[in-house]
PDB file of C-alpha atoms and ligand atoms in Angstrom:
ATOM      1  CA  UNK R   1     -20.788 -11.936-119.000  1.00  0.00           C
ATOM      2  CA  UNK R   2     -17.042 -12.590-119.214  1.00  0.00           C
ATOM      3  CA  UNK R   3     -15.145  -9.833-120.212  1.00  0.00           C
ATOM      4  CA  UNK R   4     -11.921  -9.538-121.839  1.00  0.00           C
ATOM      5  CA  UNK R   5      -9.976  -6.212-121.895  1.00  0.00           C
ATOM      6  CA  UNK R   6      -6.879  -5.174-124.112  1.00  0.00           C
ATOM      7  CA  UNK R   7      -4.775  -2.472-123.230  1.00  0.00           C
ATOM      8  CA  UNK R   8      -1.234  -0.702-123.948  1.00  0.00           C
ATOM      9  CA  UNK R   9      -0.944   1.333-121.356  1.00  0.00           C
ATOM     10  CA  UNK R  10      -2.113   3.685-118.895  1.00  0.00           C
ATOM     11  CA  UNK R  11      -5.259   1.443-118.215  1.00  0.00           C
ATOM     12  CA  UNK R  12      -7.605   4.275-116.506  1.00  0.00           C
ATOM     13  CA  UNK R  13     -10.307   3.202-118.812  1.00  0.00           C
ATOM     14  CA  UNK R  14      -9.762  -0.344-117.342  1.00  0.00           C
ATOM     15  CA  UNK R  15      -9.663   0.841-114.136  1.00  0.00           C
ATOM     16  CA  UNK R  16     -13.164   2.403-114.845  1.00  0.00           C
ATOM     17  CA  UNK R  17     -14.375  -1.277-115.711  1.00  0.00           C
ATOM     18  CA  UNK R  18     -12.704  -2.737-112.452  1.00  0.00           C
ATOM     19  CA  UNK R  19     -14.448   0.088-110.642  1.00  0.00           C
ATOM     20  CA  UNK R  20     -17.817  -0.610-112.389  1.00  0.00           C
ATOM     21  CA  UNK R  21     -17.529  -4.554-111.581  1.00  0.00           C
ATOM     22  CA  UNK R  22     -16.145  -3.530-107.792  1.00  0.00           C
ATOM     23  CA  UNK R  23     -19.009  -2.069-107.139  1.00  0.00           C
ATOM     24  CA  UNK R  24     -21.325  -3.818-108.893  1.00  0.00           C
ATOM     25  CA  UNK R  25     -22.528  -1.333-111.081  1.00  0.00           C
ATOM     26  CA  UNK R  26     -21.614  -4.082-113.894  1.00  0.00           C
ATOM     27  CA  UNK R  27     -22.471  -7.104-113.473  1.00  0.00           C
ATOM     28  CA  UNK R  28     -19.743  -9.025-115.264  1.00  0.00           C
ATOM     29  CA  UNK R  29     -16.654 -10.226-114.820  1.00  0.00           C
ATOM     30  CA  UNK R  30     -13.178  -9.730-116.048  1.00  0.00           C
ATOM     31  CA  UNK R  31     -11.922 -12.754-116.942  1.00  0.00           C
ATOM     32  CA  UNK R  32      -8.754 -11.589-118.988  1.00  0.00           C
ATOM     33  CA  UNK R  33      -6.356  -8.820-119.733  1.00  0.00           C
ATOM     34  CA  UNK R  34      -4.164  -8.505-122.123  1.00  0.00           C
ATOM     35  CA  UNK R  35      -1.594  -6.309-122.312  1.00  0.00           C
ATOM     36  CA  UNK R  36       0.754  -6.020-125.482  1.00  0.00           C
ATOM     37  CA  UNK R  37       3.659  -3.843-123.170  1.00  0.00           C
ATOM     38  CA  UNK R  38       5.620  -4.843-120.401  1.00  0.00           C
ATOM     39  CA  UNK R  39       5.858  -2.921-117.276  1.00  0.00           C
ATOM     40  CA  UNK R  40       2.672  -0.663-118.048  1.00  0.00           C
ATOM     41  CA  UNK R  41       0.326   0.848-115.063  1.00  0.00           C
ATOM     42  CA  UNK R  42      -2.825  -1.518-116.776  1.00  0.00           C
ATOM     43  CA  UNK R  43      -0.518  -4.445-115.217  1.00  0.00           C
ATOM     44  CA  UNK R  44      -0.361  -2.822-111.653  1.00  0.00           C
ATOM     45  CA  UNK R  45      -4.113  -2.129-111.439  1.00  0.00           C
ATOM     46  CA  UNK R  46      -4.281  -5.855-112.911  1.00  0.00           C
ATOM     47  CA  UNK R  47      -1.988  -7.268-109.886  1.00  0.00           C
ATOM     48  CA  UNK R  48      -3.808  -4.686-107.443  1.00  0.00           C
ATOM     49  CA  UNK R  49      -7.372  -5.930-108.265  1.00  0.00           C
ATOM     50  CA  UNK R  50      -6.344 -10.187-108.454  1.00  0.00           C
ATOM     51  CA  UNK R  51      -7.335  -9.944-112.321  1.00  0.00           C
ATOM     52  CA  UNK R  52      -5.558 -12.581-114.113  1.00  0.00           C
ATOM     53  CA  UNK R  53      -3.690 -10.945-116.966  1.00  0.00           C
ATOM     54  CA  UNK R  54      -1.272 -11.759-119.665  1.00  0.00           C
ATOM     55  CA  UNK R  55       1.397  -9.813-121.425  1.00  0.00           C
ATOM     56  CA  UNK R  56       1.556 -10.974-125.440  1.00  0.00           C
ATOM     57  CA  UNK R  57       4.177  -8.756-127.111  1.00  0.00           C
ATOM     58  CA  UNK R  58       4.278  -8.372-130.926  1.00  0.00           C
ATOM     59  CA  UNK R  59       8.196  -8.574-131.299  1.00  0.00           C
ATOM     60  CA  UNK R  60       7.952 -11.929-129.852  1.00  0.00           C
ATOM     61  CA  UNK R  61       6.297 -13.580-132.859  1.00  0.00           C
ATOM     62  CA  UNK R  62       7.106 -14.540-136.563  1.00  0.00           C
ATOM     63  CA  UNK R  63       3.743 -12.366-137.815  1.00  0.00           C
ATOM     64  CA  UNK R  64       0.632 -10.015-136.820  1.00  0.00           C
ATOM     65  CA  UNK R  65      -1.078 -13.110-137.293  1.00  0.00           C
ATOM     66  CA  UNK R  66       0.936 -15.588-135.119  1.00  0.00           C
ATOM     67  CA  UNK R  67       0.979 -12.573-132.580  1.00  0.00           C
ATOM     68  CA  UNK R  68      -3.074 -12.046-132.927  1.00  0.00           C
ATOM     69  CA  UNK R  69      -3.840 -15.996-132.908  1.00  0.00           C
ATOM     70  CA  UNK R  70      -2.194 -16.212-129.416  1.00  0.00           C
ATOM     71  CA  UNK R  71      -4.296 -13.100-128.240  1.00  0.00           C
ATOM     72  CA  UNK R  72      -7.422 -14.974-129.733  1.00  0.00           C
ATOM     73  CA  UNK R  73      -6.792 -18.367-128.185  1.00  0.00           C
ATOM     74  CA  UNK R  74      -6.128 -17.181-124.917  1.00  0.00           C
ATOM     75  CA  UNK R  75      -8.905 -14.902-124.932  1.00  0.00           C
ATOM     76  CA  UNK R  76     -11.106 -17.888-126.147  1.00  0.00           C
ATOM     77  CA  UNK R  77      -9.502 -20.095-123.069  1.00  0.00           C
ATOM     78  CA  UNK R  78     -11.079 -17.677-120.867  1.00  0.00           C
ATOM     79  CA  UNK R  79     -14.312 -17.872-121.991  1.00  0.00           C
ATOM     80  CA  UNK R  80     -14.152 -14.023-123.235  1.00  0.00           C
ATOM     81  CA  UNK R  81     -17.875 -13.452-124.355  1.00  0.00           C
ATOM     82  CA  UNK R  82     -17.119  -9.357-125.145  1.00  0.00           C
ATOM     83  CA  UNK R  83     -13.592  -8.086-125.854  1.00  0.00           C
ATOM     84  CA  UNK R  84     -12.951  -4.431-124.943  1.00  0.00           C
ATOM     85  CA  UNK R  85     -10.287  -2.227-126.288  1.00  0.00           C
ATOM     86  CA  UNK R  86      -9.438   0.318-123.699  1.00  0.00           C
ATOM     87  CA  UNK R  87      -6.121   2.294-124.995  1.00  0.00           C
ATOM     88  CA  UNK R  88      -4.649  -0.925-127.120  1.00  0.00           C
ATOM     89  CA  UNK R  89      -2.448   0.955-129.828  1.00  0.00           C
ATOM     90  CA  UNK R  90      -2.805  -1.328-132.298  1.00  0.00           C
ATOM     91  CA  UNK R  91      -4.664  -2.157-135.614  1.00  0.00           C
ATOM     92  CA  UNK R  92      -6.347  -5.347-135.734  1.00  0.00           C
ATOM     93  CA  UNK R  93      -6.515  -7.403-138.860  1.00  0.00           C
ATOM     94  CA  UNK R  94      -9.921  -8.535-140.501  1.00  0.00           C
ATOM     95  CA  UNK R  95      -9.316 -12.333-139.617  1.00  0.00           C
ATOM     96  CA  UNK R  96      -9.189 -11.357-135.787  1.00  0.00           C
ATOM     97  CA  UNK R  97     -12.145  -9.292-136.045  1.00  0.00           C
ATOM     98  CA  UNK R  98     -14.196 -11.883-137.736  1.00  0.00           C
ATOM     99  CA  UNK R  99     -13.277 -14.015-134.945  1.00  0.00           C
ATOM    100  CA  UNK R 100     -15.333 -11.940-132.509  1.00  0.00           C
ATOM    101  CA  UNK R 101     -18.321 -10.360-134.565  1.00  0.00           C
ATOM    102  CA  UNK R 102     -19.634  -7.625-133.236  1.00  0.00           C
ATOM    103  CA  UNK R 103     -18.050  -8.594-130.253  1.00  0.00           C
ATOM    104  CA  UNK R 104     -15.527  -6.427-130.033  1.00  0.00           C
ATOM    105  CA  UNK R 105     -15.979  -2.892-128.829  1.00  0.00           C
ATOM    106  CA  UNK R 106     -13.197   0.489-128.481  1.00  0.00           C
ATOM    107  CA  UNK R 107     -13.306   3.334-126.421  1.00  0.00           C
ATOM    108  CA  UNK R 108     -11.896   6.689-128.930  1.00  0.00           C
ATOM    109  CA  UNK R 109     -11.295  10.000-127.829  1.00  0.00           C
ATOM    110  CA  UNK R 110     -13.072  11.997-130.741  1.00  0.00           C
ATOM    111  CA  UNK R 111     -16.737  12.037-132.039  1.00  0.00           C
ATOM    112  CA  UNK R 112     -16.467   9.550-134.654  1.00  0.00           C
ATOM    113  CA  UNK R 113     -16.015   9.710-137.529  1.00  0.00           C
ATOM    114  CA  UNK R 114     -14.182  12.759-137.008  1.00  0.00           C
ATOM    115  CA  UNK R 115     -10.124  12.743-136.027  1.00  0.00           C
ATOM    116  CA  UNK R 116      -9.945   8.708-136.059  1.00  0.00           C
ATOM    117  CA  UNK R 117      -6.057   7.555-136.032  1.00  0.00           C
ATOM    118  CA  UNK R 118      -3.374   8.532-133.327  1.00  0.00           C
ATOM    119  CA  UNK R 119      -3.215  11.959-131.340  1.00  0.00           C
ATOM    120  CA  UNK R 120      -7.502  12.564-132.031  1.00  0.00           C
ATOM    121  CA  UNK R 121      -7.142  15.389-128.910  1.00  0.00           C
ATOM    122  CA  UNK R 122      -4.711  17.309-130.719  1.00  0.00           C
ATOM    123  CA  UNK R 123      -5.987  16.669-134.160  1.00  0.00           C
ATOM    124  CA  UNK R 124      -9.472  18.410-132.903  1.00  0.00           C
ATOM    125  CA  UNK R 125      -7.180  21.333-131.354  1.00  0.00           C
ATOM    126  CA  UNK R 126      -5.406  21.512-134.689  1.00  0.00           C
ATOM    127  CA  UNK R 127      -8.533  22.035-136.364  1.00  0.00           C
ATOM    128  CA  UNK R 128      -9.680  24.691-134.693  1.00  0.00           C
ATOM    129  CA  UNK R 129     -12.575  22.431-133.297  1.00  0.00           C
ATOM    130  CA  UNK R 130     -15.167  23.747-130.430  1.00  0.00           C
ATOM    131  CA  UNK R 131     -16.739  20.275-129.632  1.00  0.00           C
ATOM    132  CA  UNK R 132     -15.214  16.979-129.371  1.00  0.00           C
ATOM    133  CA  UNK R 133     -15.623  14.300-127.173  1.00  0.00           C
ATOM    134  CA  UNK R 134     -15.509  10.581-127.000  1.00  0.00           C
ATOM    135  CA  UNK R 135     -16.728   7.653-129.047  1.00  0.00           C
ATOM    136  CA  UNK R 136     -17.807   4.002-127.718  1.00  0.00           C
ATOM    137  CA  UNK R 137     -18.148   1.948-130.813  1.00  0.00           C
ATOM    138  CA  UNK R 138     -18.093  -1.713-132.644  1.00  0.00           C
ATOM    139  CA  UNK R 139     -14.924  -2.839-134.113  1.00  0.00           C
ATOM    140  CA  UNK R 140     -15.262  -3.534-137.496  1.00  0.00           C
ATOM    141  CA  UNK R 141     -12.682  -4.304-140.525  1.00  0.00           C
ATOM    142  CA  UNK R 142     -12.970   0.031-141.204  1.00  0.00           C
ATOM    143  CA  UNK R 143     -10.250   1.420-138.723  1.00  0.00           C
ATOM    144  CA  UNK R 144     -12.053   3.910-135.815  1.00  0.00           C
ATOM    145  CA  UNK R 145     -15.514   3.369-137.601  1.00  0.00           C
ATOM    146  CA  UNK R 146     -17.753   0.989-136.458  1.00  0.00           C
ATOM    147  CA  UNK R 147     -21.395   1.650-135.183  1.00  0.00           C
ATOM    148  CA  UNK R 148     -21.342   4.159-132.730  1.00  0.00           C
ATOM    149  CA  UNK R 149     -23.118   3.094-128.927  1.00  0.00           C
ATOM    150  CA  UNK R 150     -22.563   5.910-127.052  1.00  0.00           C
ATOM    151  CA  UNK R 151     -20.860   9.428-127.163  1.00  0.00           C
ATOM    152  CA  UNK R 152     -20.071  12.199-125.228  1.00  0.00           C
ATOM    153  CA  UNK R 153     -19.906  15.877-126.243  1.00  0.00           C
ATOM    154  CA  UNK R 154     -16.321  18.064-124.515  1.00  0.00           C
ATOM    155  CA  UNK R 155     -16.013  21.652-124.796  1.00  0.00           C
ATOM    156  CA  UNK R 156     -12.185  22.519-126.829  1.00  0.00           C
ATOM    157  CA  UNK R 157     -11.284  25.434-125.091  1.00  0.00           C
ATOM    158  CA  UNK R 158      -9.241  28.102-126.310  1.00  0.00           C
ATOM    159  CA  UNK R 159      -6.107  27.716-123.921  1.00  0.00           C
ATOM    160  CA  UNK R 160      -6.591  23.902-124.487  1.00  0.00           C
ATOM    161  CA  UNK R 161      -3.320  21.720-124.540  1.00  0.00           C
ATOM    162  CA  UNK R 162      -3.212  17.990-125.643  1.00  0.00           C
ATOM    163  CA  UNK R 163      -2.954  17.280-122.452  1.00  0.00           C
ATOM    164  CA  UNK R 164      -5.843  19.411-120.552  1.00  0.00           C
ATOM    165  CA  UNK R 165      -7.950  18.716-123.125  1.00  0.00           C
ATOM    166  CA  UNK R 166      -7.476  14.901-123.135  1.00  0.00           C
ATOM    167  CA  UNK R 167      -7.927  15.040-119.309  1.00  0.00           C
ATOM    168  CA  UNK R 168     -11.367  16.832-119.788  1.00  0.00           C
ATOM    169  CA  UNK R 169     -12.593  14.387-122.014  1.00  0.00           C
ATOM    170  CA  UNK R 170     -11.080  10.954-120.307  1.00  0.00           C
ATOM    171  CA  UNK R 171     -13.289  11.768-117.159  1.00  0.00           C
ATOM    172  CA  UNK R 172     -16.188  11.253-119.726  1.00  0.00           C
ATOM    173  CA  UNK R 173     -14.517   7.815-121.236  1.00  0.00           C
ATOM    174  CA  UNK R 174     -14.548   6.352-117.719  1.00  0.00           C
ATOM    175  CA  UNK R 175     -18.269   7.000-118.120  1.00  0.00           C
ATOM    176  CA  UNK R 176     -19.834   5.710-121.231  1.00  0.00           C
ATOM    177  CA  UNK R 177     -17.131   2.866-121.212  1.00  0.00           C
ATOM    178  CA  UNK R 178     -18.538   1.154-118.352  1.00  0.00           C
ATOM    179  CA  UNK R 179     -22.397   2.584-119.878  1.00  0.00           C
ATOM    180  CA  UNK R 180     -21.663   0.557-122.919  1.00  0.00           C
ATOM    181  CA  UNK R 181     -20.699  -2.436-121.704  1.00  0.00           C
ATOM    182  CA  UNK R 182     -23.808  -2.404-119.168  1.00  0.00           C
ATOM    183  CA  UNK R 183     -25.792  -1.902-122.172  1.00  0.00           C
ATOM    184  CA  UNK R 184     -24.642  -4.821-124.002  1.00  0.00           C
ATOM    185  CA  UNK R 185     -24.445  -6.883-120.664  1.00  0.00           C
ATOM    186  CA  UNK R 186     -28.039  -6.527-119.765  1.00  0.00           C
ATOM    187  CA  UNK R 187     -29.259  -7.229-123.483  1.00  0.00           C
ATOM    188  CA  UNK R 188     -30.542  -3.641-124.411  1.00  0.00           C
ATOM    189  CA  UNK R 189     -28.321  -3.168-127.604  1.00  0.00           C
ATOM    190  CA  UNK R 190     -29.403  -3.547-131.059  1.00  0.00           C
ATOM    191  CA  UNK R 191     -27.962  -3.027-134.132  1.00  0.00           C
ATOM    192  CA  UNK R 192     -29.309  -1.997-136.817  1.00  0.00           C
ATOM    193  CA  UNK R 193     -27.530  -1.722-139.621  1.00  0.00           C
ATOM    194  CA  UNK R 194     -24.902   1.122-139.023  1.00  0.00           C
ATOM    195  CA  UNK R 195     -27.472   2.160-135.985  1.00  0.00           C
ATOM    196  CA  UNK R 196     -27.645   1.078-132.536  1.00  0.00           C
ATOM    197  CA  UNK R 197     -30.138   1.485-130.123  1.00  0.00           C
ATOM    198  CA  UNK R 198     -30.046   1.392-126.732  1.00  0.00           C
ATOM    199  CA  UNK R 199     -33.816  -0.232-125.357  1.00  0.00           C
ATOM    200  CA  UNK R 200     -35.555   2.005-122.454  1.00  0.00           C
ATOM    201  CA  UNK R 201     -32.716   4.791-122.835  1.00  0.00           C
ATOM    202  CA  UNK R 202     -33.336   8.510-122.551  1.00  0.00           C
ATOM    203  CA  UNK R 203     -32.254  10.143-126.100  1.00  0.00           C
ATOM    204  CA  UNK R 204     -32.110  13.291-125.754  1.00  0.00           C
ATOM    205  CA  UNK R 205     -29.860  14.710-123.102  1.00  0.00           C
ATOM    206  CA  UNK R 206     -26.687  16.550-124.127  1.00  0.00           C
ATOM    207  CA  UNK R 207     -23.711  16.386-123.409  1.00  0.00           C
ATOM    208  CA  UNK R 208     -24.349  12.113-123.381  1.00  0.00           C
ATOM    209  CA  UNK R 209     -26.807  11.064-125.855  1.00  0.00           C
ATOM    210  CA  UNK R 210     -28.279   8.420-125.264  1.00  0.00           C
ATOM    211  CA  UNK R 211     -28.060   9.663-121.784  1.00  0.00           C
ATOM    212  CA  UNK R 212     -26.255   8.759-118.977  1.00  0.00           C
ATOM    213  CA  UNK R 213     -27.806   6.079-116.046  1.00  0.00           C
ATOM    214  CA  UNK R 214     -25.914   4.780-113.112  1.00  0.00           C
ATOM    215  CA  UNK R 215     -22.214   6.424-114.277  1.00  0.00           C
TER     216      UNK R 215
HETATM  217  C1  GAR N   1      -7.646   6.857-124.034  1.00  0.00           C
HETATM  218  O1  GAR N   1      -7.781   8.244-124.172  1.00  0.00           O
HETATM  219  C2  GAR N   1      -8.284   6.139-125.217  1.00  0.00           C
HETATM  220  O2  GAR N   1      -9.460   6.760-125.672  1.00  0.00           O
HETATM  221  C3  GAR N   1      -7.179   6.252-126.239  1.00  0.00           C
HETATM  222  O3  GAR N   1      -6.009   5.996-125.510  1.00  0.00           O
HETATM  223  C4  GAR N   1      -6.197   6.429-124.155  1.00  0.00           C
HETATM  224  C5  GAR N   1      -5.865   5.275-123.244  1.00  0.00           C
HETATM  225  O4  GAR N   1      -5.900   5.679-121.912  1.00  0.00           O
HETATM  226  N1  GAR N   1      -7.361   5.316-127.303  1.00  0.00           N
HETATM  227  C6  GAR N   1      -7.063   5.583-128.566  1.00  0.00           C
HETATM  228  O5  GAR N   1      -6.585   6.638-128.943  1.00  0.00           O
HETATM  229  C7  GAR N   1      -7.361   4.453-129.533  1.00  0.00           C
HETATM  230  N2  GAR N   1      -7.340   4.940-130.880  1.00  0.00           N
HETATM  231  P1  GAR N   1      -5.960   4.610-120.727  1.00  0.00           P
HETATM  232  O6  GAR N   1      -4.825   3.598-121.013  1.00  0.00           O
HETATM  233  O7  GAR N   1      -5.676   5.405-119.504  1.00  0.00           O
HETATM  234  O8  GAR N   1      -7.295   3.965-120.728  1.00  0.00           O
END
């Protein structure tokens, strides 16, 4: 399956991916990255691993749309077949989602649908929350709230910063990340509904339900 990944930043959940497909964990390729920032670390890895990648910034188009139709067309020139968020940081409108249905897929660092929007870590530390964790999940036209594939359960603990607690639960991300997208790869999802189901997968096992294979 071709992949195409969007990112912002950082790109450790990408590198997850490249590391899944290096090893052949995931058998898929990347075909495309797209990065909406200049100069970010996702670039490097990009470079570092021969992935062919573009940078498409908003500021240099008219519209969102204009800005989004060049994402879609070059993601559609590379034969993208599943389109993976992995720390973009921004909303898509309806008409690009409808252009991939449910095939488009985002990694979130809450349990959806709790603390959905920016800063989730330190929302669930601002609450007062003991469990959060991390959300693989459709993209649909409702922001942060699409069927939920997998999740993984992290411990808030009480001398928790943004920043520990965001490292405790991005070693989980760059586990059901690559989980999901084997899922979908090898055929096992199905939706139903607002429920998916993973075919042959052990429910059942905390912290990852459904639980964790190969990562
Ligand atoms: C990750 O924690 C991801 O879950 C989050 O941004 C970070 C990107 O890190 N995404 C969101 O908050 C989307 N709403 P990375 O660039 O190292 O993968």
């Amino acid at each position: 399956m071709n992949l195409g990944v969007l990112v912002s930043g950082r790109g450790s959940n990408l590198q997850a991916l490249i590391d899944a497909v290096e090893s052949g964990k995931l058998k898929a390729r990347i075909s495309l990255v797209i990065s909406d920032r200049d100069g970010v670390l996702a670039i490097d890895r990009c470079r570092r691993h021969g992935i062919n990648y573009r940078v498409i910034k908003r500021k240099d188009f008219e519209s969102k749309s204009y800005f989004e139709r060049a994402m879609a067309e070059s993601l559609k020139e590379s034969g993208v077949e599943l389109l993976i968020l992995a720390g973009f940081m921004r909303v898509l409108s309806e008409e690009f989602i409808r252009a991939f249905p449910m095939r488009i897929i985002n990694i979130h660092p809450s349990l959806i649908p709790a603390f959905q929007g920016l800063r989730a870590q330190k929302q669930a530390i601002d609450y007062g929350a003991k469990l959060t964790g991390c959300t693989v999940h459709f993209v649909t036209e409702e922001l942060d709230n699409g069927p939920v594939i997998v999740q993984a359960c992290v411990p808030v603990l009480p001398k928790d910063t943004e920043e520990s607690l965001s490292e405790r639960i991005l070693a989980y991300e760059h586990r059901i990340l690559p989980q999901a997208v084997k899922w979908i790869c090898e055929g096992r999802i199905r939706i139903e509904g607002r429920n998916v189901v993973v075919e042959s997968a052990k429910y059942g096992t905390l912290p990852v339900n459904p639980a964790l294979e190969d990562f």
